[in-house]
PDB file of C-alpha atoms in Angstrom:
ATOM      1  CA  UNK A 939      30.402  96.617  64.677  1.00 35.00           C
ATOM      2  CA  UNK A 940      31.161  95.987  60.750  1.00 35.00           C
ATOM      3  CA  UNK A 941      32.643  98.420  58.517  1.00 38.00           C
ATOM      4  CA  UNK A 942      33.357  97.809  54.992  1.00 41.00           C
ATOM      5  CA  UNK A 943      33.706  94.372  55.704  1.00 41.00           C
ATOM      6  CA  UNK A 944      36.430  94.356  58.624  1.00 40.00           C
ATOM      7  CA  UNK A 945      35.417  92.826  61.503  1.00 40.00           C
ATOM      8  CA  UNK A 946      36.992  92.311  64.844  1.00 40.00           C
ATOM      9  CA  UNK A 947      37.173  89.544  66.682  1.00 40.00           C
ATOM     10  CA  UNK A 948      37.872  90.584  70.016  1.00 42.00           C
ATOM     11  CA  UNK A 949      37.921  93.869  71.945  1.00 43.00           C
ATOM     12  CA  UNK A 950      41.070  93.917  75.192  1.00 46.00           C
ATOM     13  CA  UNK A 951      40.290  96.257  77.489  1.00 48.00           C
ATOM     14  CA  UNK A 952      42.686  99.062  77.842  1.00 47.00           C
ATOM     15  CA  UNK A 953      44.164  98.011  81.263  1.00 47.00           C
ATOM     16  CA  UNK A 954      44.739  94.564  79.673  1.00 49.00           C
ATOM     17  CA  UNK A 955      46.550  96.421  76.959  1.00 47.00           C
ATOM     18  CA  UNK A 956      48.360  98.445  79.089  1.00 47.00           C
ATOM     19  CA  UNK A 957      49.919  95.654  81.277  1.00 46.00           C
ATOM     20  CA  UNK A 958      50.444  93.797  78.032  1.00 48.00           C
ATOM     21  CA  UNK A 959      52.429  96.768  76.345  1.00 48.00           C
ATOM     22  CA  UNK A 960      54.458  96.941  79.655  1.00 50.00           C
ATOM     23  CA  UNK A 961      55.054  92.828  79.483  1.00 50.00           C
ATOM     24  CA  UNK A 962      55.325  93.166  75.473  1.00 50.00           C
ATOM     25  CA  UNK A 963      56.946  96.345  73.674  1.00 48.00           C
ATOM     26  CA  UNK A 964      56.117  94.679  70.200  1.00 48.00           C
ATOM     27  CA  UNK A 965      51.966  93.508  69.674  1.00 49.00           C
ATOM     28  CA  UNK A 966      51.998  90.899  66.911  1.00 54.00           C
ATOM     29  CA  UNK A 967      48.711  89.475  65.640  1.00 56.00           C
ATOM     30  CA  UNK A 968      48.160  85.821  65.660  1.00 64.00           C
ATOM     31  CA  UNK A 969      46.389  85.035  62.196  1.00 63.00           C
ATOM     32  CA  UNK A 970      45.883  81.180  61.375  1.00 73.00           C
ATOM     33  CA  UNK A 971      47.987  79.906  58.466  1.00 72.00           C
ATOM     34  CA  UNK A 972      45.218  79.400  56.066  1.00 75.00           C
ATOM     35  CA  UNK A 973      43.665  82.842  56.329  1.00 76.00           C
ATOM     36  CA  UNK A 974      47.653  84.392  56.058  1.00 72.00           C
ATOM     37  CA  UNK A 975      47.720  85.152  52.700  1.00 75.00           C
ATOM     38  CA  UNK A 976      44.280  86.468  52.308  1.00 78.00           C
ATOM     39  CA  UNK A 977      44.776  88.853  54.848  1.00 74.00           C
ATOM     40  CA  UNK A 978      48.203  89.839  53.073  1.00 72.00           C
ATOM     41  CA  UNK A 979      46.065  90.134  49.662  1.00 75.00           C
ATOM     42  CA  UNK A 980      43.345  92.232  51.446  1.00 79.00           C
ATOM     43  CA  UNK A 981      46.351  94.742  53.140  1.00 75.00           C
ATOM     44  CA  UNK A 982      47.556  94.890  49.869  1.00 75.00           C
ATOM     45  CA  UNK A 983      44.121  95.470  47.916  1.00 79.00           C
ATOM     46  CA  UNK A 984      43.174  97.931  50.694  1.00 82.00           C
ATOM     47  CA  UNK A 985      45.875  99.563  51.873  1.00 79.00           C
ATOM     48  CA  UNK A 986      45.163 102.757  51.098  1.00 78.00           C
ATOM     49  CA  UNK A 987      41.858 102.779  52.806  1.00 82.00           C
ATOM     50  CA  UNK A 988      43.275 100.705  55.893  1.00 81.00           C
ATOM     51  CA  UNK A 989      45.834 103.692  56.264  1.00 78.00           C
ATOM     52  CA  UNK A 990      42.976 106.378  55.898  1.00 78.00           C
ATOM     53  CA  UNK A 991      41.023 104.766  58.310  1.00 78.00           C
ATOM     54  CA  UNK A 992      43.669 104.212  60.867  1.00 75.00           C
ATOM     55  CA  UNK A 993      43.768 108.015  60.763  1.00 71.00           C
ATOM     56  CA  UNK A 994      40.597 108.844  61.474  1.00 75.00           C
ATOM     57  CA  UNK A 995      40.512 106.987  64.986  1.00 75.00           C
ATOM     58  CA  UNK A 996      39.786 108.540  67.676  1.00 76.00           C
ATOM     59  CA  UNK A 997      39.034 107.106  71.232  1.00 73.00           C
ATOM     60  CA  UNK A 998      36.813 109.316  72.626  1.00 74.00           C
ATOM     61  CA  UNK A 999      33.991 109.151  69.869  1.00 78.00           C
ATOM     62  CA  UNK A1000      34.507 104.925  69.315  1.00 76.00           C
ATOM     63  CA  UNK A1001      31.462 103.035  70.163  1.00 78.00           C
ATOM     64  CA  UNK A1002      31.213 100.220  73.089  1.00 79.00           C
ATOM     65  CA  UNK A1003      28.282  97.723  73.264  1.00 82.00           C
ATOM     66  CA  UNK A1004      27.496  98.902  76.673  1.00 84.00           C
ATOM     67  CA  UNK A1005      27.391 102.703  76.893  1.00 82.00           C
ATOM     68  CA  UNK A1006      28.724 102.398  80.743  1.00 86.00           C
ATOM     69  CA  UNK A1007      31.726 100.637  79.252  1.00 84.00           C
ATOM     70  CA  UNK A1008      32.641 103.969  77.480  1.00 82.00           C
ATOM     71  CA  UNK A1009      32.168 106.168  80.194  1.00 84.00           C
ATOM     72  CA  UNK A1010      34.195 103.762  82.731  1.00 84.00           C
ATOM     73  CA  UNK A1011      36.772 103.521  79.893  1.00 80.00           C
ATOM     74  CA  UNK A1012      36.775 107.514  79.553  1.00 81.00           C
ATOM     75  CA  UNK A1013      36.800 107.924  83.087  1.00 82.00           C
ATOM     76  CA  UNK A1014      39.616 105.821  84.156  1.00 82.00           C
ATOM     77  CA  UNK A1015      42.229 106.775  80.997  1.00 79.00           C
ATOM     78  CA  UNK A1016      41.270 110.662  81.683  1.00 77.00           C
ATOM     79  CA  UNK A1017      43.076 111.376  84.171  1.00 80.00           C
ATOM     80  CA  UNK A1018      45.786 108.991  84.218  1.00 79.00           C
ATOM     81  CA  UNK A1019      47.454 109.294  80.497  1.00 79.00           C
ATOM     82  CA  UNK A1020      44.644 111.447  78.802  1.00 80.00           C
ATOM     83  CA  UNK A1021      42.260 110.587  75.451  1.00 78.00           C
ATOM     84  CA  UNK A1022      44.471 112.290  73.159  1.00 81.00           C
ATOM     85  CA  UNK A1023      47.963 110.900  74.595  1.00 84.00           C
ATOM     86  CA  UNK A1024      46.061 107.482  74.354  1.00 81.00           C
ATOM     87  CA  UNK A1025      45.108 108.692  70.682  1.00 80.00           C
ATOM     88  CA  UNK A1026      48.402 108.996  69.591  1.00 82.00           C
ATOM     89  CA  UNK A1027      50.041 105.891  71.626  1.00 82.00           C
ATOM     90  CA  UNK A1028      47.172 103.974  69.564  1.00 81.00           C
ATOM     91  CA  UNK A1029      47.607 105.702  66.581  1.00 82.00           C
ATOM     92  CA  UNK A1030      51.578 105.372  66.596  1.00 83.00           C
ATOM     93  CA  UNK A1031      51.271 101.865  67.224  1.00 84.00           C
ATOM     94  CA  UNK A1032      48.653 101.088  64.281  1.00 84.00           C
ATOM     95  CA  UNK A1033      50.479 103.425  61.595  1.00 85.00           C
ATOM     96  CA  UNK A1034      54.100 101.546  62.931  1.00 87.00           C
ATOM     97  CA  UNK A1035      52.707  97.745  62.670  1.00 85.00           C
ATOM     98  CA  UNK A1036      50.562  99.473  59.284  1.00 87.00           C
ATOM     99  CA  UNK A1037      54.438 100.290  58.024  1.00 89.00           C
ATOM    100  CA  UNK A1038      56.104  97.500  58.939  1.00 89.00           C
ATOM    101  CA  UNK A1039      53.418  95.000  57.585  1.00 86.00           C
ATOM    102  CA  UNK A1040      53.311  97.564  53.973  1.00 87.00           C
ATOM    103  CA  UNK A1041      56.869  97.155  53.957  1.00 90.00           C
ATOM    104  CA  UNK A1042      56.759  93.326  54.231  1.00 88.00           C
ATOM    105  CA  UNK A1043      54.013  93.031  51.232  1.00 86.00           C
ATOM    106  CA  UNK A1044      56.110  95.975  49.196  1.00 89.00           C
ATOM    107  CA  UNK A1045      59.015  92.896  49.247  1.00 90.00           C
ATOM    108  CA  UNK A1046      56.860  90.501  48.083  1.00 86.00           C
ATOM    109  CA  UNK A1047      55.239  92.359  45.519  1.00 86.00           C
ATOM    110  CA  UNK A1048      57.506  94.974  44.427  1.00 88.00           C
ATOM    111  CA  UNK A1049      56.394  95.990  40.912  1.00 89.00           C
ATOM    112  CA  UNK A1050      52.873  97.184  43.606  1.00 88.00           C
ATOM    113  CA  UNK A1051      53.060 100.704  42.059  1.00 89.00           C
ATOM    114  CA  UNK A1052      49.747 101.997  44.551  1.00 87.00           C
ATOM    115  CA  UNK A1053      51.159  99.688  47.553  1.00 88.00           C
ATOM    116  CA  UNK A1054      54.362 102.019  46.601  1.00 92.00           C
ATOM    117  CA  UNK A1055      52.608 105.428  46.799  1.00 90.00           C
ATOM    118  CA  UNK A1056      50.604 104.516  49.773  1.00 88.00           C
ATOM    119  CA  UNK A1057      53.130 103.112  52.091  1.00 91.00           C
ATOM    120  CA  UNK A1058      55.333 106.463  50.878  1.00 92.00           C
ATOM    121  CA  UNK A1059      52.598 108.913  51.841  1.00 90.00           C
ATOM    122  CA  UNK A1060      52.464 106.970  55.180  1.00 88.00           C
ATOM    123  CA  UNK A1061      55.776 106.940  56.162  1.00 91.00           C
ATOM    124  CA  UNK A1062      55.930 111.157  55.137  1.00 91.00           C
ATOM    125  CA  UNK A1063      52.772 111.469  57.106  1.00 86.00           C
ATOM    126  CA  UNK A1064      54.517 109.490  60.243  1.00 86.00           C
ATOM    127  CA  UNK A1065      57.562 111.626  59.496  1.00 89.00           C
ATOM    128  CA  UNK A1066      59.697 109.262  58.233  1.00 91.00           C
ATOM    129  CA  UNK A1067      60.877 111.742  55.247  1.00 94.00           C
ATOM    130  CA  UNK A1068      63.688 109.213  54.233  1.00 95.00           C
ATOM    131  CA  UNK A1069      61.661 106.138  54.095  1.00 95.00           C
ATOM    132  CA  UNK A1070      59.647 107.521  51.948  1.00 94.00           C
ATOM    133  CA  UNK A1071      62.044 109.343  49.522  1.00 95.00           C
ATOM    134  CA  UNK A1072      63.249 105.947  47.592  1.00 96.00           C
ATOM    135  CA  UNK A1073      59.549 104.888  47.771  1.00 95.00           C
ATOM    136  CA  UNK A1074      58.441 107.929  45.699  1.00 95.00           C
ATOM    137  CA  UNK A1075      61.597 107.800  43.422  1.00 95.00           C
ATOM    138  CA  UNK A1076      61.008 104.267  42.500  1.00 95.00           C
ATOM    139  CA  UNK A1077      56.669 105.195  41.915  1.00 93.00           C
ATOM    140  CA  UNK A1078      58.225 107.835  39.458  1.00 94.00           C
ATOM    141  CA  UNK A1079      60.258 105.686  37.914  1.00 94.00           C
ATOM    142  CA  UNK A1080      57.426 102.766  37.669  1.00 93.00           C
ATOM    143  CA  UNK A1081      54.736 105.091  36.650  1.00 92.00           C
ATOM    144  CA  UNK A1082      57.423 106.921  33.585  1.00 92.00           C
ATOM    145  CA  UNK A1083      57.895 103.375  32.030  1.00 92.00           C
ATOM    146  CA  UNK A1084      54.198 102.423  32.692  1.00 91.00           C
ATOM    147  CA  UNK A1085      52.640 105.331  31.158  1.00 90.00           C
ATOM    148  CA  UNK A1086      55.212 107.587  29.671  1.00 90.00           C
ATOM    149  CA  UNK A1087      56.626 111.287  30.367  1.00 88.00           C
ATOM    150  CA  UNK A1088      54.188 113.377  29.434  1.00 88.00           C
ATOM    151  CA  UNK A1089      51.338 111.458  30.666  1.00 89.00           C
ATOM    152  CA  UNK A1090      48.516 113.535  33.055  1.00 85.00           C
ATOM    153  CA  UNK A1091      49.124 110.762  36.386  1.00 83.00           C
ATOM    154  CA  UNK A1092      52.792 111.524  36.349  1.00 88.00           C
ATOM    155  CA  UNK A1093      51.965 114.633  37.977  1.00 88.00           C
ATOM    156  CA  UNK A1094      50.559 113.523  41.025  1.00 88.00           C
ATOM    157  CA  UNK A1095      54.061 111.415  41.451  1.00 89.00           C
ATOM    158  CA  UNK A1096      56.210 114.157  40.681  1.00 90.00           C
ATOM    159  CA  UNK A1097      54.213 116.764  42.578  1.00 90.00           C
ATOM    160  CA  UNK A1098      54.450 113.262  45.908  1.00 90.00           C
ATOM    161  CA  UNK A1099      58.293 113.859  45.458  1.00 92.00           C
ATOM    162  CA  UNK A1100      58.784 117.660  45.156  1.00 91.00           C
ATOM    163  CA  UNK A1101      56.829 118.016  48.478  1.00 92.00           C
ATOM    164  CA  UNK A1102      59.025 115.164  50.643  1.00 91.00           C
ATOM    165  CA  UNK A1103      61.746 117.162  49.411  1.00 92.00           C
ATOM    166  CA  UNK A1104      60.766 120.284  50.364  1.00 92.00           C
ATOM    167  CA  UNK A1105      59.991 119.019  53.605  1.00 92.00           C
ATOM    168  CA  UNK A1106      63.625 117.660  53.745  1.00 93.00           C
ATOM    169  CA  UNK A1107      64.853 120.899  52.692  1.00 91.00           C
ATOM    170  CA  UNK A1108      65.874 119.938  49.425  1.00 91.00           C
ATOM    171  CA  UNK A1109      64.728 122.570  47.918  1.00 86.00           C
ATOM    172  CA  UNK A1110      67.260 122.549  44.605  1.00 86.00           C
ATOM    173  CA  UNK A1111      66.030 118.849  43.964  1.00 86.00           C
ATOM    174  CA  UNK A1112      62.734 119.484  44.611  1.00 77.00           C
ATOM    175  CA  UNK A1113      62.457 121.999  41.606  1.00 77.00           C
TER     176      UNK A1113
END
């Protein structure tokens, strides 16, 4: 299946996963040298919609080609680790390699003010409180020279770093 232009090229069955994850603790992605950088351009382009829809997965309602294939799938990973541990195994996985890949283009392209924000909201959403906190800082910063104090958009930065440091406890700083 297609969605807003992503397309995958192959589907591993989850046992194959599994045995690979036990073999493997870190999945890497083989991408051909020539397509490299326009996957890097698309992460960075889309990143904020990559990281939404990494969110919204959920095993139990994704589509197979063969309905049986679900149902064998379901039935099997049930019992033995359960849909929503699965869920969050998958989901860990995605958002860390989603993180660690963000990160990478963030060095490349650090002046990336919405590559910035995004991979800060996604490290506070993973919990990584202070990951994000210099990532925030530095959108304030970025968006007070780019637009100015008392502009309307510096709001939604300020407001991004009053709430990671409220969730830190900070509650002086976050005032």
């Amino acid at each position: 299946m297609v969605r807003a232009g992503l397309t995958h090229a192959r589907v591993v069955p989850l046992r194959d996963l599994r045995v690979r994850r036990a073999r493997h603790p870190v999945g890497e992605v083989a991408v051909p040298a020539t397509q490299l950088i326009h996957f890097r351009r698309a992460l960075v382009n889309n990143f904020i919609f990559i990281s939404s829809v990494l969110s919204k997965i959920a095993l139990d309602e994704a589509e197979a080609i063969k309905p049986e294939d679900k149902a064998n799938i379901l039935r099997v990973v049930g019992p033995s680790v359960g849909v929503g541990q699965l869920n969050k195994q998958v989901l860990g996985e995605l958002r860390a390699w989603l993180a660690k890949t963000g990160g990478a283009a963030l060095t490349a392209e650090p002046g990336n003010l919405g590559l910035t924000i995004a991979l800060g909201q996604l490290l506070q959403a993973q919990g990584n409180l202070a990951e994000a906190e210099p990532l925030f800082r530095r959108a304030l910063e970025g968006r007070e020279k780019q637009l100015g104090a008392s502009h309307p958009d510096m709001l939604a930065s300020v407001n991004n770093l009053a709430a990671l440091l409220q969730a830190q406890g900070k509650l002086a700083e976050a005032e």
